[in-house]
CSV table of C-alpha atoms in Angstrom, one decimal:
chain,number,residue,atom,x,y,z
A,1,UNK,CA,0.0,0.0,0.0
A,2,UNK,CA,1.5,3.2,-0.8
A,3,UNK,CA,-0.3,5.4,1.4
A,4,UNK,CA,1.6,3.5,4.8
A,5,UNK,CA,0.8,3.9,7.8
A,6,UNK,CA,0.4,8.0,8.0
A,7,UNK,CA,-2.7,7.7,6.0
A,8,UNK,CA,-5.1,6.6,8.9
A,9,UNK,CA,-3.2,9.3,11.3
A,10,UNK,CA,-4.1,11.9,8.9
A,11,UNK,CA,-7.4,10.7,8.0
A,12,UNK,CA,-8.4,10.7,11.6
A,13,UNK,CA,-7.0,13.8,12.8
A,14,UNK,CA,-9.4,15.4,9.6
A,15,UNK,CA,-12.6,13.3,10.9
A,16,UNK,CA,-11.5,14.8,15.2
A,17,UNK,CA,-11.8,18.1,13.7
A,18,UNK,CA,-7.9,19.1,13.9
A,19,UNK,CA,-7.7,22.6,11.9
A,20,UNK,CA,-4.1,21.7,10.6
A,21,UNK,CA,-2.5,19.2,9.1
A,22,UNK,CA,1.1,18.9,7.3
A,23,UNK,CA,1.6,16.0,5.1
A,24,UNK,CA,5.0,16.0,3.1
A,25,UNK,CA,4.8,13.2,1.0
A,26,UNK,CA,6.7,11.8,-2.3
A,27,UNK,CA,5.0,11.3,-5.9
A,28,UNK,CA,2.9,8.5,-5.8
A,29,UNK,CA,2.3,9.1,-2.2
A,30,UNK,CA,-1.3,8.9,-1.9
A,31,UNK,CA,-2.2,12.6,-1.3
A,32,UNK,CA,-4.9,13.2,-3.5
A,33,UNK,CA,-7.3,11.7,-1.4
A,34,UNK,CA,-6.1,14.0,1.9
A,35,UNK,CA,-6.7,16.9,-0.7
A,36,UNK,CA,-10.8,16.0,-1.4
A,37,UNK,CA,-11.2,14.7,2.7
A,38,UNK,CA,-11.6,17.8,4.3
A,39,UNK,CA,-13.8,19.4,1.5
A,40,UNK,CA,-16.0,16.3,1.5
A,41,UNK,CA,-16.3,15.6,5.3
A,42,UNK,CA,-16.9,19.4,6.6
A,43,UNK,CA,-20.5,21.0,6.3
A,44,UNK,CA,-19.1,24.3,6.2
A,45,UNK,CA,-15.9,26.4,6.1
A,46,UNK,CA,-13.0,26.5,3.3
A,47,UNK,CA,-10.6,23.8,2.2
A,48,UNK,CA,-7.3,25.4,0.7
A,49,UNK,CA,-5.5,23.0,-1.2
A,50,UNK,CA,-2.3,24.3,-2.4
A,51,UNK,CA,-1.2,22.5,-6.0
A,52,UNK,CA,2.1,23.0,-7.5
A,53,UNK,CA,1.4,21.0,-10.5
A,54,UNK,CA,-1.0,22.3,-13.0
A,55,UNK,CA,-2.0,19.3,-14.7
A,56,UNK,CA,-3.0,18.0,-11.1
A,57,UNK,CA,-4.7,21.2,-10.3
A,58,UNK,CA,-6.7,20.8,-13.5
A,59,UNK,CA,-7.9,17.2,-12.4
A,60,UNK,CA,-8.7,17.9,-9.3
A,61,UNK,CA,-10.7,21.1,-10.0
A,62,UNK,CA,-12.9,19.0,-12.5
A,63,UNK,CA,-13.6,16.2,-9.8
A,64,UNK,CA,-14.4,18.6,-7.1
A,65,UNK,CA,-16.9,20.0,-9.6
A,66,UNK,CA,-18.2,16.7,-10.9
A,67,UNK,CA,-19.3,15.9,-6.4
A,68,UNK,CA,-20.4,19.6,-6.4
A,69,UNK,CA,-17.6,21.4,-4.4
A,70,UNK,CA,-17.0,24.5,-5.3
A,71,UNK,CA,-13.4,24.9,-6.8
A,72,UNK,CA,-11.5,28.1,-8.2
């Protein structure tokens, strides 16, 4: 599994309502889904996600519009 063992840490800290979280991670790491989490799982507030690539930025902004979270 590529995410290891950080992924439940960080997935848990999101769900206990922990207002920040640093993940450094590799390529290939597994961070895309610690990007969408937080959007998906609060009812209110704003997610930044900060995305250094832009053909990842691109992808992400069309699935975060394709579950209807608003993306810029």
């Amino acid at each position: 599994d590529s995410t290891g063992d950080w992924s439940s840490d960080v997935c848990s800290s999101d769900l206990k309502g922990v207002s920040l979280v640093l993940v450094i991670i590799g390529t290939g790491g597994g961070k895309t889904m610690l990007f969408q989490l937080p959007a998906q799982s609060q009812k209110g507030g704003t997610t930044i996600v900060v995305v250094l690539l832009k053909s990842l930025e691109e992808s992400l902004h069309k699935q975060y519009m394709e579950l209807g979270i608003s993306s810029i």
